[in-house]
Short mmCIF file of C-alpha atoms in Angstrom, two decimals:
data_model
loop_
_atom_site.label_atom_id
_atom_site.label_comp_id
_atom_site.label_asym_id
_atom_site.label_seq_id
_atom_site.Cartn_x
_atom_site.Cartn_y
_atom_site.Cartn_z
CA MET X 551 0.11 -25.53 6.31
CA GLY X 552 -1.18 -21.94 6.25
CA LEU X 553 0.46 -19.41 8.50
CA LYS X 554 -2.85 -18.06 9.76
CA ILE X 555 -4.05 -21.56 10.82
CA GLN X 556 -0.93 -22.22 12.84
CA CYS X 557 -1.31 -19.00 14.81
CA ASP X 558 -5.01 -19.70 15.35
CA ARG X 559 -4.11 -22.70 17.47
CA VAL X 560 -3.27 -20.40 20.37
CA MET X 561 -6.95 -20.30 21.31
CA ASN X 562 -6.94 -24.12 21.68
CA ARG X 563 -4.29 -23.90 24.41
CA SER X 564 -4.92 -23.24 28.07
CA ALA X 565 -4.61 -19.65 29.28
CA ALA X 566 -1.30 -20.42 31.01
CA ASP X 567 0.28 -21.85 27.84
CA ARG X 568 -0.79 -19.16 25.37
CA CYS X 569 2.08 -16.78 26.06
CA ALA X 570 4.69 -19.48 25.50
CA PHE X 571 2.90 -20.53 22.30
CA VAL X 572 2.93 -16.96 20.93
CA LYS X 573 6.63 -16.57 21.76
CA SER X 574 7.64 -19.89 20.18
CA THR X 575 5.49 -19.69 17.03
CA PRO X 576 7.06 -17.55 14.27
CA ASP X 577 3.70 -17.22 12.53
CA CYS X 578 2.34 -15.21 15.48
CA THR X 579 4.93 -12.47 15.10
CA MET X 580 3.99 -9.59 12.79
CA ALA X 581 6.98 -7.82 11.27
CA ASP X 582 4.93 -4.70 10.54
CA GLY X 583 3.48 -2.42 13.18
CA PHE X 584 4.92 -0.66 16.21
CA ILE X 585 3.04 -2.90 18.68
CA ASN X 586 3.07 -6.71 18.86
CA TYR X 587 -0.62 -7.07 19.67
CA LEU X 588 -0.64 -10.86 20.12
CA TYR X 589 2.23 -10.65 22.61
CA THR X 590 0.47 -7.79 24.41
CA VAL X 591 -2.82 -9.71 24.73
CA PHE X 592 -1.44 -13.10 25.74
CA CYS X 593 1.74 -12.18 27.65
CA LEU X 594 1.45 -8.71 29.15
CA LEU X 595 -2.21 -8.65 30.14
CA PRO X 596 -3.96 -11.18 32.46
CA PRO X 597 -6.33 -13.67 30.74
CA ASN X 598 -9.37 -12.56 32.76
CA LEU X 599 -9.11 -9.11 31.18
CA THR X 600 -9.42 -10.37 27.59
CA PRO X 601 -12.94 -8.84 27.05
CA LEU X 602 -11.65 -5.47 28.30
CA THR X 603 -8.58 -5.84 26.09
CA ILE X 604 -10.71 -6.47 23.01
CA THR X 605 -12.85 -3.43 23.84
CA LEU X 606 -9.77 -1.23 24.20
CA CYS X 607 -8.38 -2.62 20.94
CA ILE X 608 -11.58 -1.72 19.10
CA ILE X 609 -11.40 1.82 20.55
CA TRP X 610 -7.76 2.01 19.41
CA LEU X 611 -8.87 0.75 15.98
CA LEU X 612 -11.42 3.58 15.73
CA PHE X 613 -8.69 6.06 16.71
CA LEU X 614 -6.43 4.66 13.96
CA PHE X 615 -9.24 5.18 11.46
CA VAL X 616 -9.50 8.80 12.66
CA ILE X 617 -5.73 9.20 12.08
CA LEU X 618 -6.08 7.73 8.58
CA GLY X 619 -9.02 9.95 7.65
CA LEU X 620 -7.59 13.12 9.19
CA THR X 621 -4.16 12.74 7.62
CA ALA X 622 -5.66 11.98 4.21
CA SER X 623 -8.27 14.77 4.19
CA LYS X 624 -6.39 17.60 5.90
CA PHE X 625 -2.83 17.02 4.68
CA PHE X 626 -2.47 14.36 1.96
CA CYS X 627 -5.23 15.61 -0.37
CA PRO X 628 -4.45 19.37 -0.10
CA ASN X 629 -0.78 18.79 -0.86
CA LEU X 630 -1.67 16.59 -3.84
CA SER X 631 -3.94 19.37 -5.10
CA ALA X 632 -1.10 21.86 -4.67
CA ILE X 633 1.28 19.58 -6.60
CA SER X 634 -1.23 19.18 -9.45
CA SER X 635 -1.73 22.97 -9.55
CA THR X 636 2.02 23.56 -9.62
CA LEU X 637 2.34 21.09 -12.51
CA HIS X 638 -0.59 22.82 -14.29
CA LEU X 639 -2.55 19.59 -14.74
CA SER X 640 -6.09 19.74 -16.12
CA HIS X 641 -9.01 18.94 -13.84
CA ASN X 642 -9.68 15.61 -15.56
CA VAL X 643 -6.09 14.37 -15.28
CA ALA X 644 -5.79 15.57 -11.68
CA GLY X 645 -9.16 14.03 -10.77
CA VAL X 646 -8.36 10.52 -11.94
CA THR X 647 -4.74 10.56 -10.69
CA PHE X 648 -3.72 12.83 -7.81
CA LEU X 649 -7.15 13.43 -6.30
CA ALA X 650 -8.15 9.78 -6.67
CA LEU X 651 -4.93 8.85 -4.85
CA GLY X 652 -5.75 11.33 -2.11
CA ASN X 653 -9.30 10.01 -1.60
CA GLY X 654 -8.24 6.38 -1.73
CA ALA X 655 -5.04 6.65 0.30
CA PRO X 656 -6.34 4.75 3.39
CA ASP X 657 -7.68 1.88 1.26
CA ILE X 658 -4.55 1.64 -0.89
CA PHE X 659 -2.07 1.77 1.99
CA SER X 660 -4.15 -0.73 4.01
CA ALA X 661 -4.14 -3.10 1.04
CA MET X 662 -0.39 -2.69 0.52
CA ALA X 663 0.24 -3.37 4.22
CA ALA X 664 -1.99 -6.45 4.16
CA PHE X 665 -0.37 -7.84 1.00
CA SER X 666 3.06 -7.64 2.64
CA HIS X 667 2.28 -10.99 4.33
CA PRO X 668 0.55 -13.93 2.63
CA HIS X 669 -1.50 -14.73 5.76
CA THR X 670 -3.01 -11.22 5.88
CA ALA X 671 -3.69 -10.91 2.15
CA GLY X 672 -7.26 -11.97 2.95
CA LEU X 673 -7.66 -8.65 4.76
CA ALA X 674 -6.86 -6.74 1.57
CA VAL X 675 -9.14 -8.91 -0.56
CA GLY X 676 -11.96 -8.62 1.95
CA ALA X 677 -11.48 -4.87 2.39
CA LEU X 678 -11.25 -4.01 -1.33
CA PHE X 679 -14.14 -6.26 -2.36
CA GLY X 680 -16.13 -5.36 0.76
CA ALA X 681 -15.59 -1.63 0.22
CA GLY X 682 -16.55 -2.10 -3.43
CA ILE X 683 -19.88 -3.71 -2.50
CA PHE X 684 -20.47 -1.17 0.29
CA VAL X 685 -19.84 1.86 -1.93
CA THR X 686 -21.73 0.59 -4.99
CA THR X 687 -24.77 -0.52 -2.96
CA VAL X 688 -25.06 1.35 0.37
CA VAL X 689 -23.52 4.66 -0.72
CA ALA X 690 -25.03 4.64 -4.23
CA GLY X 691 -28.37 3.50 -2.79
CA ASN X 692 -28.45 6.33 -0.26
CA VAL X 693 -27.54 8.85 -2.98
CA ALA X 694 -30.51 7.60 -5.04
CA LEU X 695 -32.79 7.80 -1.98
CA VAL X 696 -31.67 11.29 -0.99
CA LYS X 697 -31.78 12.80 -4.49
CA PRO X 698 -33.34 10.74 -7.33
CA PHE X 699 -31.71 11.76 -10.60
CA THR X 700 -30.75 10.71 -14.12
CA VAL X 701 -27.16 9.52 -14.30
CA ALA X 702 -24.84 10.45 -17.19
CA SER X 703 -25.10 7.37 -19.39
CA ARG X 704 -21.65 7.09 -21.01
CA PRO X 705 -19.52 7.76 -17.88
CA PHE X 706 -21.70 5.36 -15.86
CA LEU X 707 -21.39 2.53 -18.37
CA ARG X 708 -17.64 3.23 -18.80
CA ASP X 709 -16.97 3.04 -15.05
CA VAL X 710 -19.09 -0.09 -14.53
CA ILE X 711 -17.42 -1.90 -17.44
CA PHE X 712 -13.92 -1.07 -16.20
CA TYR X 713 -14.82 -2.06 -12.64
CA MET X 714 -16.30 -5.39 -13.81
CA THR X 715 -13.09 -6.02 -15.75
CA ALA X 716 -10.98 -5.28 -12.67
CA VAL X 717 -13.14 -7.54 -10.46
CA PHE X 718 -12.98 -10.40 -12.97
CA TRP X 719 -9.20 -10.05 -13.30
CA THR X 720 -8.82 -10.06 -9.50
CA PHE X 721 -11.07 -13.12 -9.31
CA LEU X 722 -8.81 -14.97 -11.79
CA MET X 723 -5.73 -14.07 -9.72
CA LEU X 724 -7.35 -15.41 -6.55
CA TYR X 725 -8.58 -18.55 -8.31
CA ARG X 726 -5.12 -19.38 -9.64
CA GLY X 727 -3.51 -18.60 -6.28
CA THR X 728 -0.37 -17.09 -7.82
CA VAL X 729 0.54 -13.89 -9.69
CA THR X 730 3.60 -13.22 -11.84
CA LEU X 731 5.33 -9.90 -12.44
CA GLY X 732 3.97 -9.61 -15.97
CA GLU X 733 0.39 -10.16 -14.78
CA THR X 734 0.82 -7.55 -12.05
CA LEU X 735 2.13 -4.95 -14.50
CA GLY X 736 -0.70 -5.77 -16.91
CA TYR X 737 -3.21 -5.49 -14.06
CA MET X 738 -1.91 -2.03 -13.10
CA SER X 739 -1.80 -0.94 -16.75
CA LEU X 740 -5.58 -1.39 -16.82
CA TYR X 741 -5.80 1.77 -14.71
CA VAL X 742 -3.61 3.62 -17.22
CA VAL X 743 -6.08 2.57 -19.94
CA TYR X 744 -8.94 3.79 -17.73
CA VAL X 745 -7.27 7.20 -17.22
CA LEU X 746 -6.61 7.55 -20.96
CA THR X 747 -10.23 6.60 -21.70
CA VAL X 748 -11.49 9.27 -19.28
CA ILE X 749 -9.23 11.94 -20.80
CA ILE X 750 -10.04 11.05 -24.44
CA SER X 751 -13.79 10.76 -23.85
CA THR X 752 -13.82 14.11 -22.01
CA TYR X 753 -11.86 15.72 -24.84
CA ILE X 754 -14.27 14.37 -27.47
CA TYR X 755 -17.28 15.49 -25.40
CA ASN X 756 -15.87 19.00 -25.00
CA ARG X 757 -15.11 19.23 -28.74
CA GLN X 758 -18.68 18.21 -29.58
CA LYS X 759 -20.06 20.64 -27.02
CA TYR X 760 -17.87 23.45 -28.37
CA SER X 761 -18.96 22.77 -31.99
CA VAL X 762 -22.62 22.80 -30.96
CA ASN X 763 -22.18 26.09 -29.05
CA THR X 764 -20.32 27.59 -32.01
CA SER X 765 -23.09 26.66 -34.43
CA VAL X 766 -25.74 28.08 -32.10
CA GLN X 767 -23.73 31.29 -31.78
CA SER X 768 -23.40 31.70 -35.56
CA VAL X 769 -27.13 31.11 -36.09
CA THR X 770 -28.36 33.54 -33.44
CA HIS X 771 -25.60 36.15 -34.10
CA ILE X 772 -24.82 36.59 -30.41
CA PRO X 773 -21.81 38.91 -29.95
CA GLU X 774 -18.73 37.02 -28.80
CA GLU X 775 -18.27 39.05 -25.66
CA PHE X 776 -21.74 38.04 -24.44
CA HIS X 777 -21.42 34.38 -25.35
CA SER X 778 -21.33 32.14 -22.25
CA SER X 779 -19.78 28.90 -23.44
CA ASP X 780 -17.68 26.73 -21.14
CA SER X 781 -14.44 27.79 -22.78
CA SER X 782 -15.08 31.51 -22.42
CA ASP X 783 -16.14 31.11 -18.79
CA ASP X 784 -13.00 29.15 -18.06
CA ASP X 785 -10.82 31.81 -19.64
CA ILE X 786 -12.24 34.83 -17.80
CA PRO X 787 -10.60 34.16 -14.41
CA CYS X 788 -7.28 33.42 -16.07
CA LEU X 789 -7.22 36.65 -18.05
CA THR X 790 -8.86 39.19 -15.78
CA GLY X 791 -9.32 37.64 -12.34
CA GLY X 792 -5.76 38.22 -11.23
CA THR X 793 -5.75 41.85 -12.38
CA ILE X 794 -9.07 42.61 -10.68
CA GLN X 795 -7.92 40.95 -7.48
CA GLN X 796 -4.62 42.84 -7.53
CA ASP X 797 -6.42 46.18 -8.07
CA TYR X 798 -8.82 45.41 -5.26
CA ASP X 799 -6.02 44.39 -2.92
CA SER X 800 -3.93 47.49 -3.70
CA GLU X 801 -6.88 49.85 -3.25
CA TYR X 802 -8.02 48.42 0.05
CA ARG X 803 -4.66 47.47 1.47
CA PRO X 804 -4.15 49.41 4.74
CA LEU X 805 -1.51 52.15 4.72
CA LEU X 806 0.04 50.80 7.92
CA PRO X 807 -0.40 47.04 7.73
CA TYR X 808 -0.59 45.05 10.93
CA LEU X 809 2.55 42.94 11.27
CA GLU X 810 2.11 39.78 13.29
CA SER X 811 4.98 38.67 15.48
CA THR X 812 6.70 35.40 14.70
CA SER X 813 5.46 33.77 17.90
CA HIS X 814 1.87 34.85 17.19
CA ILE X 815 2.06 33.37 13.67
CA LEU X 816 3.32 30.08 15.11
CA LEU X 817 0.58 29.84 17.76
CA SER X 818 -2.22 30.80 15.36
CA SER X 819 -0.95 28.30 12.78
CA LEU X 820 -1.18 25.50 15.35
CA ASN X 821 -4.80 26.29 16.24
CA PRO X 822 -7.05 23.94 14.21
CA VAL X 823 -10.33 25.39 15.59
CA ASP X 824 -12.21 27.99 13.56
CA HIS X 825 -14.16 30.00 16.16
CA ARG X 826 -16.81 31.11 13.68
CA LYS X 827 -17.44 27.54 12.58
CA TRP X 828 -17.38 26.37 16.21
CA ARG X 829 -20.28 28.66 17.16
CA ARG X 830 -22.60 27.52 14.38
CA LYS X 831 -21.87 23.75 14.49
CA SER X 832 -23.84 21.12 16.44
CA TRP X 833 -22.72 19.64 19.75
CA ARG X 834 -21.82 16.33 18.02
CA TRP X 835 -19.41 18.13 15.72
CA ARG X 836 -17.92 19.97 18.69
CA ALA X 837 -17.46 16.75 20.68
CA LEU X 838 -15.69 15.08 17.75
CA LYS X 839 -13.57 18.20 17.23
CA VAL X 840 -12.45 18.10 20.87
CA VAL X 841 -11.29 14.50 20.36
CA LYS X 842 -9.49 15.30 17.09
CA THR X 843 -7.88 18.61 18.12
CA PRO X 844 -4.81 17.16 19.96
CA LEU X 845 -4.13 14.89 16.99
CA GLU X 846 -4.55 17.76 14.52
CA VAL X 847 -2.07 19.88 16.49
CA LEU X 848 0.51 17.07 16.38
CA LEU X 849 -0.02 16.64 12.65
CA LEU X 850 0.24 20.40 12.07
CA LEU X 851 3.62 20.30 13.82
CA CYS X 852 4.89 17.60 11.45
CA ILE X 853 3.23 18.11 8.06
CA PRO X 854 3.38 21.30 5.94
CA VAL X 855 0.36 22.19 3.81
CA VAL X 856 0.54 24.41 0.72
CA ASP X 857 -2.70 26.08 -0.42
CA PRO X 858 -2.45 27.64 -3.92
CA ASP X 859 -5.85 29.32 -3.49
CA LYS X 860 -4.60 31.57 -0.69
CA GLU X 861 -2.72 34.74 -1.46
CA ASP X 862 0.19 33.74 0.77
CA LYS X 863 -0.04 30.04 -0.32
CA ASN X 864 -0.44 29.16 3.40
CA TRP X 865 3.15 30.26 4.06
CA ARG X 866 3.79 30.26 7.82
CA ARG X 867 7.48 31.06 8.24
CA PRO X 868 8.08 29.86 11.83
CA LEU X 869 5.96 26.72 11.41
CA ASN X 870 7.38 25.88 7.98
CA CYS X 871 10.91 26.23 9.33
CA LEU X 872 9.93 23.89 12.17
CA HIS X 873 8.60 21.46 9.55
CA LEU X 874 12.10 21.17 8.08
CA ILE X 875 13.14 19.65 11.43
CA THR X 876 10.09 17.57 12.37
CA ALA X 877 8.98 16.27 8.95
CA PRO X 878 12.20 14.39 7.99
CA LEU X 879 12.51 13.12 11.57
CA VAL X 880 8.96 11.73 11.50
CA CYS X 881 9.69 10.06 8.14
CA VAL X 882 12.74 8.27 9.58
CA LEU X 883 10.98 7.20 12.78
CA ALA X 884 7.70 6.12 11.14
CA PHE X 885 8.93 4.63 7.85
CA GLU X 886 8.25 0.87 7.74
CA SER X 887 6.92 1.09 11.32
CA GLY X 888 10.13 2.41 12.84
CA ALA X 889 12.53 0.01 11.12
CA TYR X 890 15.10 2.80 10.69
CA GLY X 891 14.55 4.45 14.07
CA GLU X 892 17.54 2.65 15.62
CA TYR X 893 19.63 2.35 12.46
CA MET X 894 23.31 3.25 13.01
CA ILE X 895 25.45 4.60 10.16
CA GLN X 896 28.55 2.35 10.03
CA GLY X 897 27.45 1.10 13.45
CA GLN X 898 28.42 4.35 15.18
CA PHE X 899 26.21 7.34 14.32
CA PRO X 900 22.38 7.14 14.60
CA LEU X 901 20.50 7.99 11.42
CA TRP X 902 17.83 10.00 13.24
CA LEU X 903 20.50 12.29 14.75
CA LEU X 904 21.98 12.99 11.30
CA VAL X 905 18.52 13.85 9.95
CA LEU X 906 17.88 16.09 12.96
CA LEU X 907 21.15 18.00 12.44
CA LEU X 908 20.49 18.45 8.72
CA GLY X 909 16.96 19.65 9.51
CA LEU X 910 18.28 22.21 12.00
CA PHE X 911 20.79 23.48 9.42
CA LEU X 912 18.15 23.84 6.65
CA SER X 913 15.67 25.41 9.05
CA ALA X 914 18.20 28.05 10.14
CA ILE X 915 19.00 28.93 6.50
CA VAL X 916 15.31 29.26 5.51
CA PHE X 917 14.48 31.29 8.62
CA CYS X 918 17.30 33.74 8.01
CA THR X 919 16.65 34.19 4.28
CA THR X 920 12.83 34.60 4.28
CA THR X 921 10.20 36.94 5.72
CA ASN X 922 6.88 36.30 7.46
CA ASP X 923 4.68 37.89 4.80
CA CYS X 924 6.23 36.71 1.53
CA PRO X 925 6.58 33.01 0.60
CA PRO X 926 9.86 32.05 -1.07
CA LYS X 927 10.02 30.83 -4.67
CA TYR X 928 10.73 27.27 -3.52
CA HIS X 929 7.62 27.18 -1.29
CA PRO X 930 5.85 24.61 -3.59
CA LEU X 931 8.55 22.12 -2.53
CA PHE X 932 6.91 22.13 0.91
CA ALA X 933 3.87 20.50 -0.75
CA LEU X 934 6.13 17.65 -1.87
CA LEU X 935 7.52 17.37 1.67
CA GLY X 936 3.98 17.35 3.12
CA PHE X 937 2.92 14.70 0.62
CA MET X 938 5.83 12.45 1.59
CA VAL X 939 5.32 12.81 5.36
CA SER X 940 1.56 12.26 5.19
CA ALA X 941 2.10 9.21 2.96
CA VAL X 942 4.53 7.72 5.49
CA LEU X 943 2.13 8.37 8.38
CA ILE X 944 -0.83 6.91 6.48
CA SER X 945 1.25 3.83 5.66
CA ALA X 946 2.30 3.45 9.32
CA ALA X 947 -1.31 3.80 10.54
CA ALA X 948 -2.49 1.32 7.90
CA SER X 949 0.13 -1.22 9.07
CA GLU X 950 -1.13 -0.83 12.64
CA VAL X 951 -4.72 -1.39 11.46
CA VAL X 952 -3.73 -4.59 9.65
CA SER X 953 -1.73 -5.91 12.64
CA LEU X 954 -4.57 -5.10 15.02
CA LEU X 955 -7.20 -6.76 12.82
CA HIS X 956 -4.95 -9.82 12.52
CA MET X 957 -4.86 -10.07 16.33
CA LEU X 958 -8.65 -9.67 16.59
CA GLY X 959 -9.06 -12.41 14.00
CA VAL X 960 -6.91 -14.79 16.07
CA VAL X 961 -8.59 -13.96 19.39
CA LEU X 962 -12.16 -14.01 18.03
CA SER X 963 -11.49 -16.96 15.66
CA LEU X 964 -12.57 -14.91 12.62
CA SER X 965 -11.03 -15.09 9.17
CA ASN X 966 -9.09 -12.17 7.75
CA THR X 967 -11.58 -11.90 4.89
CA VAL X 968 -14.61 -11.29 7.11
CA LEU X 969 -12.66 -8.71 9.14
CA GLY X 970 -11.65 -7.03 5.88
CA LEU X 971 -15.15 -6.89 4.42
CA THR X 972 -16.64 -5.55 7.68
CA LEU X 973 -14.38 -3.52 10.00
CA LEU X 974 -11.66 -2.52 7.52
CA ALA X 975 -14.06 -1.85 4.63
CA TRP X 976 -16.48 0.11 6.81
CA GLY X 977 -13.73 2.09 8.48
CA ASN X 978 -12.15 3.12 5.17
CA SER X 979 -15.48 3.79 3.40
CA ILE X 980 -17.55 5.56 6.04
CA GLY X 981 -15.97 8.92 5.22
CA ASP X 982 -16.75 8.49 1.51
CA CYS X 983 -20.31 7.52 2.47
CA PHE X 984 -21.01 10.70 4.41
CA SER X 985 -19.24 12.97 1.91
CA ASP X 986 -21.03 11.50 -1.13
CA ILE X 987 -24.45 11.70 0.56
CA THR X 988 -23.73 15.31 1.57
CA ILE X 989 -22.75 16.14 -2.03
CA ALA X 990 -26.02 14.58 -3.24
CA ARG X 991 -28.09 16.58 -0.71
CA GLN X 992 -26.44 19.77 -1.94
CA GLY X 993 -27.81 19.01 -5.41
CA TYR X 994 -24.86 17.22 -7.06
CA PRO X 995 -25.91 13.54 -7.20
CA ARG X 996 -24.06 12.95 -10.49
CA MET X 997 -20.79 13.99 -8.86
CA ALA X 998 -21.52 11.69 -5.92
CA ILE X 999 -22.28 8.65 -8.09
CA SER X 1000 -19.14 9.30 -10.18
CA ALA X 1001 -17.08 9.33 -7.00
CA CYS X 1002 -18.65 5.99 -5.99
CA PHE X 1003 -17.37 4.15 -9.05
CA GLY X 1004 -14.28 6.12 -10.07
CA GLY X 1005 -12.59 5.88 -6.67
CA ILE X 1006 -13.03 2.15 -6.10
CA ILE X 1007 -11.58 1.31 -9.54
CA PHE X 1008 -8.44 3.19 -8.52
CA ASN X 1009 -8.36 1.56 -5.06
CA MET X 1010 -8.65 -1.99 -6.38
CA LEU X 1011 -6.21 -1.75 -9.27
CA LEU X 1012 -3.57 0.23 -7.37
CA GLY X 1013 -4.14 -1.47 -4.00
CA VAL X 1014 -3.81 -5.03 -5.31
CA GLY X 1015 -1.23 -4.12 -7.96
CA LEU X 1016 1.16 -2.17 -5.74
CA GLY X 1017 0.69 -4.68 -2.91
CA CYS X 1018 1.69 -7.59 -5.17
CA LEU X 1019 4.55 -5.57 -6.66
CA LEU X 1020 6.01 -4.72 -3.23
CA GLN X 1021 5.78 -8.34 -2.11
CA MET X 1022 7.59 -9.43 -5.28
CA VAL X 1023 10.39 -6.94 -4.57
CA LYS X 1024 10.73 -8.26 -1.00
CA THR X 1025 10.60 -11.98 -1.78
CA GLN X 1026 12.08 -11.94 -5.33
CA SER X 1027 9.39 -14.45 -6.33
CA ASP X 1028 5.80 -14.65 -7.54
CA VAL X 1029 3.01 -13.71 -5.12
CA GLN X 1030 1.14 -16.60 -3.52
CA PHE X 1031 -2.42 -16.17 -2.23
CA GLU X 1032 -3.74 -18.22 0.65
CA SER X 1033 -7.39 -18.82 -0.11
CA GLU X 1034 -9.89 -18.17 2.68
CA GLY X 1035 -12.24 -20.74 1.15
CA LEU X 1036 -15.85 -20.25 0.17
CA LEU X 1037 -16.13 -16.76 1.69
CA THR X 1038 -13.74 -15.30 -0.91
CA TRP X 1039 -15.88 -16.61 -3.74
CA VAL X 1040 -19.07 -15.35 -2.06
CA LEU X 1041 -17.44 -11.92 -1.83
CA ALA X 1042 -16.22 -11.83 -5.43
CA GLY X 1043 -19.47 -13.27 -6.75
CA SER X 1044 -21.60 -10.75 -4.84
CA LEU X 1045 -19.58 -7.79 -6.09
CA GLY X 1046 -19.70 -9.09 -9.67
CA LEU X 1047 -23.46 -9.73 -9.40
CA SER X 1048 -24.15 -6.22 -8.05
CA LEU X 1049 -22.22 -4.67 -10.95
CA VAL X 1050 -23.95 -6.85 -13.56
CA LEU X 1051 -27.37 -5.99 -12.11
CA SER X 1052 -26.53 -2.27 -12.16
CA PHE X 1053 -25.23 -2.64 -15.74
CA VAL X 1054 -28.58 -4.20 -16.78
CA ILE X 1055 -31.14 -2.44 -14.57
CA VAL X 1056 -29.95 1.18 -14.89
CA PRO X 1057 -30.17 1.28 -18.75
CA LEU X 1058 -33.59 -0.42 -18.54
CA CYS X 1059 -34.71 2.43 -16.24
CA HIS X 1060 -33.43 4.94 -18.84
CA PHE X 1061 -30.51 5.75 -16.52
CA HIS X 1062 -32.84 7.20 -13.88
CA LEU X 1063 -31.78 6.29 -10.33
CA GLY X 1064 -34.92 6.54 -8.22
CA ARG X 1065 -35.87 5.54 -4.70
CA THR X 1066 -36.91 2.04 -5.80
CA TYR X 1067 -33.43 1.41 -7.16
CA GLY X 1068 -31.90 2.80 -3.94
CA ILE X 1069 -33.97 0.45 -1.78
CA PHE X 1070 -33.01 -2.47 -4.04
CA LEU X 1071 -29.29 -1.72 -3.54
CA LEU X 1072 -29.63 -1.51 0.27
CA VAL X 1073 -31.56 -4.81 0.38
CA PHE X 1074 -28.89 -6.41 -1.83
CA TYR X 1075 -26.15 -5.38 0.63
CA ALA X 1076 -28.14 -6.68 3.61
CA ILE X 1077 -28.62 -10.07 1.90
CA PHE X 1078 -24.94 -10.21 0.97
CA LEU X 1079 -23.86 -9.44 4.54
CA VAL X 1080 -26.13 -12.16 5.96
CA ILE X 1081 -24.81 -14.74 3.47
CA ALA X 1082 -21.18 -13.74 4.16
CA LEU X 1083 -21.59 -14.05 7.95
CA LEU X 1084 -23.45 -17.37 7.64
CA THR X 1085 -20.61 -18.63 5.45
CA GLU X 1086 -18.01 -17.44 7.97
CA PHE X 1087 -19.69 -19.28 10.85
CA GLY X 1088 -20.10 -22.50 8.87
CA LYS X 1089 -23.86 -22.36 8.34
CA ILE X 1090 -23.30 -22.25 4.58
CA HIS X 1091 -20.61 -24.54 3.23
CA THR X 1092 -19.67 -26.55 0.18
CA VAL X 1093 -20.87 -30.10 -0.10
CA SER X 1094 -17.90 -32.46 0.08
CA THR X 1095 -18.03 -35.49 -2.17
#
C-alpha cells in the first residue's frame, strides 16, 4: 500500500486520536525538514485552531518562497556569474550551464527534495510539469500580448523539439513506474546533447554572419577601423577598455583618498537598501523591501558575493573575514536539514565547534594579511564559498517547502501532484513570469521567449535526473514511482499537447507571436487548470470495466 495513502487516514480518525496516529505511523514522519509539520498540527496545536494553522502555514510557505527567490537571485546567481567569469567561459556556455542553474535553482532543489521520498515524488512531477505548462502558456502568452514579435525560427524549433523529447522520456519513466541507473544517466545526457547543440549552432551562425559581414566589407571597401561587425565590437572593450578606465581612474583619483574605517565598511556592507532607489520606487516595492530587509541582512552575514564588474570585486574585508566563520557554520547546521548539527566526532567533540574554531583561525589570518581597499589574489575563492552556502540554504528551504506541502496535502486531502502543479509550480515560476514580462516590455521579447523554453528544459532534465540519482545512491536500488493516477496523465498530456500545438501553430504563423496567439495560450492554461482540478476532485475519472 502507498505511503501517502496510509498517512492520509489520519483525517478519518477523531480529533482526539489523530496525534497518536501520527506518532505511531512511520509514513507520517518526514526525514527531511527542520520542522515535523504533521506532529505540530495534530499534537502541539488544538484541533479547533486547524483553520488558523493552515493559514499560518500558507504564510510560512510564502516566506519560504521569498527565501528561495532571494537566495537564488541575490547570492546564488551572482556567484555563479563570478565563477564563469573567472573560468573565462563564453556567454553561450555560461548561459546554458551556470546561469541556467542559477535561474532554475529553486525548481531543481525542490524536485531533488521531493524525489528523496517515493510518496512525495508526485510533488516533483506536478511542479516540473506544472511549471512547464505555466511558463510555456501563461508567461509566453503574456510576452506575446505585451510585445508581439517574430521569434527566431531555428532556436525556437530547437528548444521545443528538445523539450518535447524530455517530456516524452519523463512520461515513459512515469508509465513504467521504475527507473534504472542507465536510464537516469541517459536522461541527464540529453541535456549535455542540448548544450552541445546550442554551442555548435551558435558557432555556425556566427561563422556565417562573419563571412557575410566580410563579403560586404570587401565589396563596399569600408576601412577596417570603421567596420562595426560583432567581432570587432566584442574586441574593443578587451583591448582598450581597461586602459581607458585606468587612465580615467588615475586622472580623477583624489590626491588624499577618503579611507573608510573597518567598522563603517562592515555596517555599510550589511545595508541592503539603496537610498536612491528607495526614493524613486513605488510604495508596494517599499513595503516588500521592508519585509525582505531582515532576511537580506541575515543572508549578507552568511554568504559572500563576488562581483567581477566592480573595481574592488565587491571585496569587503571585515564582512568577508566574518564570512569565513559564518558560512562554514551555516553549511554544517543547514546541510540535509541539520542532520550534522549534533554530530560528534568520535562521540566526544561536536563537529560545529571544530568548524567554528577553524573559521576563526582562517578569519584571523585573512584579516591580518589583507587591507580594506585591495582584494587578495584568492578573492575569487569566496565566490565558490558563496555558491556552496547559497546552494545549501536553497536546498534546506526547498526541503521545508516539500515537507510543508506534504502536510497540507494530508490535512486538505489533496494529492501531491495537484499541490505541485499549483502552489509549488506557481511559487517557483512567479519570479520568472515577472522578469520575462519586464524584459519583453523593455523591448527584448526574443530574450524573454528564449528564457521560457531554455530554462524549463534544464529544470526538468536536471531536476528529475539528479533527484533519481540521489535516491539511487541512498537506497542502492532502482527508483520506484508511485503513480497519482489519472491526474499525472492529464498533466503530461496537457504539457505535450501545448508543445505540439506551439510546434505546429507558430511555423504556420510565420513565427510571428501576436496577441491572438497569446490569448490562445492563456485560454489553454485556464482549460488545463479546470480539467486538472475536476480530475483531482473526482468529477473526471476513468471508466472502470
